[in-house]
Coordinates of C-alpha atoms and ligand atoms in Angstrom, one line a residue:
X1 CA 97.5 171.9 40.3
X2 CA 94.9 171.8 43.2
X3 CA 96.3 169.5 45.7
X4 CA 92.2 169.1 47.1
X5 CA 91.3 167.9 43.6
X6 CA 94.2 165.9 42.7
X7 CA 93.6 163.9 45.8
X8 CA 89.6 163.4 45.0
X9 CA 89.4 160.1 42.9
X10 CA 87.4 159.9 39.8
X11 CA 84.1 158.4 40.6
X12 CA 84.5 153.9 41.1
X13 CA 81.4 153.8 38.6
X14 CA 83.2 155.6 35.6
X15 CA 84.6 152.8 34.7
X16 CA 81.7 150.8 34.1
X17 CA 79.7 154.2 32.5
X18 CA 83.1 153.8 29.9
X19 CA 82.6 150.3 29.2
X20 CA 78.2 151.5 28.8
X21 CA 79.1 154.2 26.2
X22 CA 81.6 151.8 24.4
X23 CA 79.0 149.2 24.1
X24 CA 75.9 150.4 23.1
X25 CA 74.2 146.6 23.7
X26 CA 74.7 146.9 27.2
X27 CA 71.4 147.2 29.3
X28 CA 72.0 150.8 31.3
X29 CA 70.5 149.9 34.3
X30 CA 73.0 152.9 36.4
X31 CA 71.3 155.9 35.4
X32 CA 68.3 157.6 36.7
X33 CA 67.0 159.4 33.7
X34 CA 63.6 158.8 33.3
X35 CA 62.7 157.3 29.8
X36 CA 59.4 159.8 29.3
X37 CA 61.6 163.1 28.2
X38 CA 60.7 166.8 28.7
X39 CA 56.9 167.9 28.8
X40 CA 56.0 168.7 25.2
X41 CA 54.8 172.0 26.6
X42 CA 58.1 172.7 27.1
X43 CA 59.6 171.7 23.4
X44 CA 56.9 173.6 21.9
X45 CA 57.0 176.9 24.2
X46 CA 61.0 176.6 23.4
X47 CA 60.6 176.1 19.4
X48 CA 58.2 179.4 19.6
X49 CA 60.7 181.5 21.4
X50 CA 63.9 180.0 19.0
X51 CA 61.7 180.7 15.7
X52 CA 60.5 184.3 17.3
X53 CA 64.6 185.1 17.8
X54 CA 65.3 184.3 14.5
X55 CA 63.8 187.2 12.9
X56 CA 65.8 189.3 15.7
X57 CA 69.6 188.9 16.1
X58 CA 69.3 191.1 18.7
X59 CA 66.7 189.7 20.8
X60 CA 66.1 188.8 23.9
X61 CA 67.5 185.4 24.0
X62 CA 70.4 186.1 22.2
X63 CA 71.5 188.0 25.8
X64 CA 73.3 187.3 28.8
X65 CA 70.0 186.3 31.5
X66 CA 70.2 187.5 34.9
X67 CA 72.8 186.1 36.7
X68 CA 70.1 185.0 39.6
X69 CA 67.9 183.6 37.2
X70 CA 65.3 184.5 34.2
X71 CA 62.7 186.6 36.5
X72 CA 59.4 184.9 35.3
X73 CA 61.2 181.5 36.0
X74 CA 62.3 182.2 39.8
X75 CA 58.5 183.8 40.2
X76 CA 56.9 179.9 38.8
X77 CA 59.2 177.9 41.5
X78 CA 58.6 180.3 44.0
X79 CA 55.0 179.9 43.5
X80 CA 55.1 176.5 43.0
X81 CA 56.4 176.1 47.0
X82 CA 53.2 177.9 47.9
X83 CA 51.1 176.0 46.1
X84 CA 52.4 172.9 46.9
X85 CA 53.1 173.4 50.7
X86 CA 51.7 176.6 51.3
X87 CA 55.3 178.3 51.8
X88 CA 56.5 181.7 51.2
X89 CA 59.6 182.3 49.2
X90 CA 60.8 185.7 47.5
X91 CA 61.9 185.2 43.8
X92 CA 63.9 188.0 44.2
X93 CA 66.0 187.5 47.1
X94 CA 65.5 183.2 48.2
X95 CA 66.5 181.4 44.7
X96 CA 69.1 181.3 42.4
X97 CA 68.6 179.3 39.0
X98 CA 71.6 177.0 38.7
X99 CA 72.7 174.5 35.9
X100 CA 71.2 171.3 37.6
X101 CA 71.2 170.1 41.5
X102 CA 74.2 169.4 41.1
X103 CA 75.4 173.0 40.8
X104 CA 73.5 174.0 43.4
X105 CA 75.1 171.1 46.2
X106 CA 78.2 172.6 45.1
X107 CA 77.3 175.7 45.8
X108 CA 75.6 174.9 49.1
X109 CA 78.8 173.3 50.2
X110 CA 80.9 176.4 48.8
X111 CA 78.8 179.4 50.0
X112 CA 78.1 178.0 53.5
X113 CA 81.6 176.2 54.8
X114 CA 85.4 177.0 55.0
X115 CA 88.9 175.0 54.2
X116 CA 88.9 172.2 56.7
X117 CA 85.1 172.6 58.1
X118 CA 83.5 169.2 58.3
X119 CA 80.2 168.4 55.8
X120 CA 78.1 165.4 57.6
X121 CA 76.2 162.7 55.1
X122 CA 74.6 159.9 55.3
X123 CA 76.9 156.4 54.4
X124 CA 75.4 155.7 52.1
X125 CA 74.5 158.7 50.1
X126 CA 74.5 160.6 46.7
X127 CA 77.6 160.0 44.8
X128 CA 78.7 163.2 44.3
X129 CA 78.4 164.7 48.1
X130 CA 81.7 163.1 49.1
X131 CA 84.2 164.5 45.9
X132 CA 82.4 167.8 46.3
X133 CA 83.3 168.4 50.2
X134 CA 86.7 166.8 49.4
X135 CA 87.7 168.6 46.6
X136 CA 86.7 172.2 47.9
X137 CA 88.9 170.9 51.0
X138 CA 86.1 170.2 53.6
X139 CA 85.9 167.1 55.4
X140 CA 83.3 164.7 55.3
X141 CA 81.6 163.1 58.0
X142 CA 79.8 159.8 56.8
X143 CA 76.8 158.8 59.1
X144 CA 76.3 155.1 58.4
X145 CA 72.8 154.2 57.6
X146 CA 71.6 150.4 57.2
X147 CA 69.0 148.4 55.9
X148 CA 67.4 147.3 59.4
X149 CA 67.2 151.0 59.7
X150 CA 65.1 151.9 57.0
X151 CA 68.3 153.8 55.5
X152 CA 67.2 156.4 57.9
X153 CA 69.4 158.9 59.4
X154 CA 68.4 159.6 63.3
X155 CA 69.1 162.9 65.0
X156 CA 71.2 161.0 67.8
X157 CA 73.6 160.4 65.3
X158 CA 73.8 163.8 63.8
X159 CA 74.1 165.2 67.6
X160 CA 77.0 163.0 68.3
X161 CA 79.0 163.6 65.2
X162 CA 78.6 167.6 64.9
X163 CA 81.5 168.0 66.4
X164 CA 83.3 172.0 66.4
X165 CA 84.2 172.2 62.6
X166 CA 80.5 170.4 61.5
X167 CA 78.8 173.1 59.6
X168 CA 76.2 171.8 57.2
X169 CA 74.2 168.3 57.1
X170 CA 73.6 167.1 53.3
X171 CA 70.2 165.5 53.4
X172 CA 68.4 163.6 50.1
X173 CA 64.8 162.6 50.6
X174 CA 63.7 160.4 48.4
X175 CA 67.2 159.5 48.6
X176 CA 69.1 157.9 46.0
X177 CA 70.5 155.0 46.3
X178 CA 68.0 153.6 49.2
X179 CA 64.5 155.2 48.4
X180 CA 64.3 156.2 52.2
X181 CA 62.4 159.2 52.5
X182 CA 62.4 161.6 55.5
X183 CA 58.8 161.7 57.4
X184 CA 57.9 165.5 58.9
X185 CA 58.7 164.1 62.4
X186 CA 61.8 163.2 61.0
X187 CA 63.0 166.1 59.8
X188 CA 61.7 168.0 62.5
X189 CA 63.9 166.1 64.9
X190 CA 67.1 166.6 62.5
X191 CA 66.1 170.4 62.5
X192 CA 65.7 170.7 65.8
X193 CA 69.5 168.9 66.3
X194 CA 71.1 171.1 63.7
X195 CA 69.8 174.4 65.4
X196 CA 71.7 173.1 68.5
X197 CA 74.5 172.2 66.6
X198 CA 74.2 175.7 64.5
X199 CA 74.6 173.3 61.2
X200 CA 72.4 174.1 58.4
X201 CA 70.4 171.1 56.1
X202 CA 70.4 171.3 53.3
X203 CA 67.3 169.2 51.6
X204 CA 68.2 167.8 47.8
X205 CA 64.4 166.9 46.7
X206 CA 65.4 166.1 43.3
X207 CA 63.0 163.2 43.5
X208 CA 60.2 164.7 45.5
X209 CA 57.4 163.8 43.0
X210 CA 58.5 160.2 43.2
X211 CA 57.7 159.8 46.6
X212 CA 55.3 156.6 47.4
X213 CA 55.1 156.5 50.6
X214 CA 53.0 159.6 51.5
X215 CA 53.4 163.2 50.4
X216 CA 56.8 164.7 49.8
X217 CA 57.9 166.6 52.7
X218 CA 60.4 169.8 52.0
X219 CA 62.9 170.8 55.0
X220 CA 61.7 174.2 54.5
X221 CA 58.4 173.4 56.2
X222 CA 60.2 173.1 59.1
X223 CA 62.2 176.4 59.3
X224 CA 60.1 178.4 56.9
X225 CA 62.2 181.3 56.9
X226 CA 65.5 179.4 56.1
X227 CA 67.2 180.6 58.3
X228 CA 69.4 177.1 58.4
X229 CA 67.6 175.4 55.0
X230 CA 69.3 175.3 51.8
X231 CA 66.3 173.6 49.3
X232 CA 67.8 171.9 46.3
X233 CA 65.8 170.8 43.3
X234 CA 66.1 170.6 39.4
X235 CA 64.3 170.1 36.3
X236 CA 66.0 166.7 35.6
X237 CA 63.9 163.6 37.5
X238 CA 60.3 165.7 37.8
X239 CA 60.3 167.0 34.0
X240 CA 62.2 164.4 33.0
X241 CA 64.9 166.7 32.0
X242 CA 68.9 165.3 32.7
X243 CA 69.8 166.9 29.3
X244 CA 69.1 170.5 29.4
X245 CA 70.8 171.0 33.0
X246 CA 68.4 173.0 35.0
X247 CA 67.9 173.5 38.7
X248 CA 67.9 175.8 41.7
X249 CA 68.9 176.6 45.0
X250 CA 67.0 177.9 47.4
X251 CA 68.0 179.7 50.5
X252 CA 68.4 182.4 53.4
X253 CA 68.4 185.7 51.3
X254 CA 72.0 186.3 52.8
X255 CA 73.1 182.8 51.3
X256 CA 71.7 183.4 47.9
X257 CA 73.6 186.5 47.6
X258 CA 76.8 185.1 47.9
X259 CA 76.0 182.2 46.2
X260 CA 75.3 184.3 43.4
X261 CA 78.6 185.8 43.5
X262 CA 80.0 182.1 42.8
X263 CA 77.7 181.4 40.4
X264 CA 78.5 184.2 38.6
X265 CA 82.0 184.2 39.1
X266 CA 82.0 180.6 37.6
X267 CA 79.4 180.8 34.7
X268 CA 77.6 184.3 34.4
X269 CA 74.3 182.8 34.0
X270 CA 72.4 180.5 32.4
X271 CA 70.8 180.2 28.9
X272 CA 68.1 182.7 28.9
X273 CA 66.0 180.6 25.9
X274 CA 65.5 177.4 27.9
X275 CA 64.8 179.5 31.4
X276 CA 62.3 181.7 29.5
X277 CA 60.6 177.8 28.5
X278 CA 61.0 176.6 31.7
X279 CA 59.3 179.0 33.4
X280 CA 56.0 178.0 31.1
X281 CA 55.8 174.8 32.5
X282 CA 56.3 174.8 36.5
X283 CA 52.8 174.9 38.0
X284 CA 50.8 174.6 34.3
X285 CA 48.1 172.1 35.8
X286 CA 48.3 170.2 32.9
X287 CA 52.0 169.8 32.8
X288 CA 51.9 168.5 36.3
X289 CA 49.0 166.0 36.0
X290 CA 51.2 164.4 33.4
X291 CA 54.1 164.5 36.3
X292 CA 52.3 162.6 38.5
X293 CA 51.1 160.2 36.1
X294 CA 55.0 159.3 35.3
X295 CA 55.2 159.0 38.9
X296 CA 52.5 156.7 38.9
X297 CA 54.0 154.4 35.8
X298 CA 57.4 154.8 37.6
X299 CA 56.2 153.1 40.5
X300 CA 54.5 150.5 38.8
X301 CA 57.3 149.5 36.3
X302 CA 59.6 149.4 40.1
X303 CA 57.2 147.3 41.4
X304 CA 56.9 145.0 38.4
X305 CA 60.8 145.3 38.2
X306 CA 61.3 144.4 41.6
X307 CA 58.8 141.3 41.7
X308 CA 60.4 140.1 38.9
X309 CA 64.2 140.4 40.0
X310 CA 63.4 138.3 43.2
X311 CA 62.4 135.0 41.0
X312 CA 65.8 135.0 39.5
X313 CA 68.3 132.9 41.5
X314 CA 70.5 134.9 43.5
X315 CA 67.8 137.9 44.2
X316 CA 65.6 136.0 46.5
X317 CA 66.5 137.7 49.4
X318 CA 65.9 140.9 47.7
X319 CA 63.7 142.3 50.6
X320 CA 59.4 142.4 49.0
X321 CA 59.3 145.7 49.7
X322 CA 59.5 148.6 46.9
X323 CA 61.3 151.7 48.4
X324 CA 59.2 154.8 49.3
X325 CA 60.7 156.7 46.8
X326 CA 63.1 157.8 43.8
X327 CA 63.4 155.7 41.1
X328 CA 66.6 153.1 42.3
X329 CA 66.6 149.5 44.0
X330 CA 69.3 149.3 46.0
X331 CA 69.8 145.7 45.8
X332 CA 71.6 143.2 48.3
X333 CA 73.8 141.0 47.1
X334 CA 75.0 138.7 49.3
X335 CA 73.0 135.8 48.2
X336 CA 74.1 136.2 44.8
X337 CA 77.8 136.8 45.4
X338 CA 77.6 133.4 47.4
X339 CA 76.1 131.4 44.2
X340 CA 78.7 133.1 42.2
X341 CA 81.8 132.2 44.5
X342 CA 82.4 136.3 44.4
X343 CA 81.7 136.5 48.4
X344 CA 85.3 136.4 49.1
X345 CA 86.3 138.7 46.8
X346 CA 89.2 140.6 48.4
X347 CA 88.2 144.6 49.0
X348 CA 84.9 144.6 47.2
X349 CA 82.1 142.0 46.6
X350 CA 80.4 145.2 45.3
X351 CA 82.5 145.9 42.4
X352 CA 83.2 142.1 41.6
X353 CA 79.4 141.7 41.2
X354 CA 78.7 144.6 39.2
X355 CA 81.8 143.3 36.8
X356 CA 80.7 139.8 36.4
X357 CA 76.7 141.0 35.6
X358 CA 78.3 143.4 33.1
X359 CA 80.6 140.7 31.4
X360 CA 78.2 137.8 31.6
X361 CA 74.7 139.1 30.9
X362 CA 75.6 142.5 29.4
X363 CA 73.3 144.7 32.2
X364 CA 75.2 147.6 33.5
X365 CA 75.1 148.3 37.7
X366 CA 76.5 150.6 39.8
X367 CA 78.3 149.2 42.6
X368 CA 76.8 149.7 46.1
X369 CA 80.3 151.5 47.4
X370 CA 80.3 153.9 44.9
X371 CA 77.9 155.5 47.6
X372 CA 80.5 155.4 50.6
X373 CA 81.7 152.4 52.5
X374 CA 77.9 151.6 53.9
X375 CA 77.0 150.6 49.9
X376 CA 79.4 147.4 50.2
X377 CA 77.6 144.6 49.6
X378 CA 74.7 146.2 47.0
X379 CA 74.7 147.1 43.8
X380 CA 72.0 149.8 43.0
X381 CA 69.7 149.2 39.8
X382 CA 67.7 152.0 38.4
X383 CA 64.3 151.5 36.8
X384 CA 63.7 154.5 34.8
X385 CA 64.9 153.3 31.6
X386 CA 61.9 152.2 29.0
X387 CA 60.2 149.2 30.1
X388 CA 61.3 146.8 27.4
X389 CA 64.8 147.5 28.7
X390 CA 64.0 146.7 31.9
X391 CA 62.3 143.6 30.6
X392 CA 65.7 142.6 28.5
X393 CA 67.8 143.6 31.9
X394 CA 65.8 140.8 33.4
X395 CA 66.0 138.6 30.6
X396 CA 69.4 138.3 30.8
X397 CA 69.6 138.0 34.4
X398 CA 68.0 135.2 34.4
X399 CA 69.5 133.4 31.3
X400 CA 73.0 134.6 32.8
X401 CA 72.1 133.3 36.4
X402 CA 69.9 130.5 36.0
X403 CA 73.0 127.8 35.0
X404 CA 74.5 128.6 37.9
X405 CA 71.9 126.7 40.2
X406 CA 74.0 124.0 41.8
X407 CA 77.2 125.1 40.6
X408 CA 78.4 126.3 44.0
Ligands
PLP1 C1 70.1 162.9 44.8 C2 70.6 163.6 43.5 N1 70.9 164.9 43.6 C3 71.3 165.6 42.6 C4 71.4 165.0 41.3 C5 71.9 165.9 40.2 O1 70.8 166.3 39.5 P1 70.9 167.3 38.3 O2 70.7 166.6 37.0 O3 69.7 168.3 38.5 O4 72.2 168.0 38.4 C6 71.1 163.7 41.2 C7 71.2 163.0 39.9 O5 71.1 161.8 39.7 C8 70.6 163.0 42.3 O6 70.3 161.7 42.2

């Protein structure tokens, strides 16, 4: 058996996703799938093309798609970066079509680094950077991040840890778990550090439309020819979209031909129907109006969510301020492990918290050190889940937390 893999734990979150799926009264507060589901533009455009295929066994969507991607899909995302930031990417030669972001980080981390090369990330950062890199046998190199920071990675820190095996930076912006999102100046200056460094970004923007704080900002502005910018996005968070697994990678023409080679190697290609519908929907104005009015309700419900959480005893210290972006509070808990007599909790207040709000008050968390050491001592909620969910999450909070007042 792979030795790499053996030796890559199973994500410290499973456990409590298990006890979720066993219990279906359990609030889900740990997933970020937004409640709103796929653009009906989408459902109908694929319902057409299935009833169309029935009359033909031997159609079109009945066949293998290009490994690379439908055609007509990689032309609507290429187009989509020049609308949206006035960028020029080839379909033909700059994207790959790829079954989620999560795919494509894979791939990233595949095409562009060797056995022992080192993979830097932020501390914390997206669960499944870390058992990606380890399992393929790279190392990773955690860059701590903190609260008083902004959750902000600085180029001084990338510059000193590139060291001679450092090959690729994994950047997320809106980031999940701390909402920080990456400024242009920002990303400029990391650029301008990895060039030195010879490390290539790559950019996972599978939250871009959920960015508060000011426009979203893609990597590739800063190095429009990719030449070190791997671009990651997916169907999942903007379309609302988990379920039909749906993303792309986009890159250096060099890179996305040997990515290809991995993809196909591993899958083929993708299912041709759901490309084919896909590719009806990125760009349509009216599709994308109703993107940015989820965006708009998501940010409410975070902030309502958010205001709400900080009256309950053991969240006052919850800082006022919404994150600039994704979908996720990343919550301290200090405060509340105090009340609770959890803050000595050998090895992980984290976990201890996230077990005691699933026992007590039946609302599922994930713990904050699910996303690398720097998440001790948070537990990250997500607020995409339909309001009155949220509204039950709190509920219980409070009726869970409230007796408590005094006791410790
Ligand atoms: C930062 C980040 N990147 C990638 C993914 C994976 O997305 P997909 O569903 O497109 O594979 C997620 C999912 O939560 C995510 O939060």
């Amino acid at each position: 058996v792979n030795r790499d893999l053996v030796a890559t734990p199973p994500h410290p979150s499973k456990r409590i996703s298990d006890a979720v799926a066993a219990n279906p009264d359990v609030v889900n507060l740990t997933v970020g799938e937004p409640s709103f589901g796929a653009p009906a533009a989408f459902l109908d455009r694929l319902s057409a093309l299935v009833a169309d295929g029935r009359g033909d066994p031997a159609g079109e969507y009945n066949r293998y798609a290009h490994s690379r991607g439908v055609a007509a899909l990689r032309r609507a995302i290429a187009a989509s970066y020049r609308s949206r930031y006035g960028l020029a990417v080839d379909p033909d030669t700059q994207l790959l079509v790829t079954h989620g972001a999560a795919e494509a980080i894979w791939l990233t981390v595949f095409t562009l680094t060797n056995p022992g090369d080192e993979v830097l990330m932020t501390d914390p950062c997206y669960m499944l950077y870390e058992p990606i890199t380890v399992s393929l046998g790279r190392r990773p190199v955690r860059l701590r991040t903190s609260a008083g920071g902004g959750f902000r990675l600085s180029p001084e820190q990338v510059e000193e840890a590139a060291g001679d095996r450092a090959r690729l930076l994994l950047l997320n912006s809106p980031n999940n778990p701390t909402g920080c999102v990456y400024d242009a100046g920002t990303l400029a200056a990391l650029h301008a550090v990895a060039a030195a460094r010879e490390l290539t970004v790559m950019h996972d923007e599978v939250f871009d439309d959920y960015s508060y704080a000011g426009a979203h900002v893609p990597a590739l502005a800063m190095d429009p020819q990719a030449e070190r910018t791997v671009m990651v996005n997916s169907f999942s968070k903007r379309y609302g979209m988990t379920g039909w697994r749906l993303g792309w990678m986009l890159a250096a023409p060099a890179v996305v031909a040997e990515a290809t080679k991995a993809h196909t190697y591993l899958s083929l290609s993708l299912g041709t129907a759901i490309q084919e519908a896909a590719a009806g929907i990125v760009g349509d104005e009216a599709v994308e109006r109703e993107v940015r009015a989820h965006a708009e309700v998501m940010r409410e419900r975070g902030r309502g969510f958010l205001d709400r959480l900080r009256e309950i005893a053991g969240f006052g210290s919850v800082p006022a301020e919404p994150p600039g972006g994704g979908f996720y509070l990343f919550v301290p808990i200090g405060e509340l492990a105090g009340r609770l007599g959890l803050d000595r909790e050998p090895g992980s207040i984290s976990i201890a918290v996230a077990d005691l709000l699933l026992r007590t008050a039946g609302v599922a968390v994930v713990p904050g050190n699910g996303f690398g050491p720097g998440g001790e001592g948070y537990v990250r909620m997500s607020y995409a889940a339909p309001q009155e969910r949220l509204d039950l999450a709190l509920d219980r909070l409070r009726r869970c937390l409230e007796p408590t007042v005094g006791a410790h």
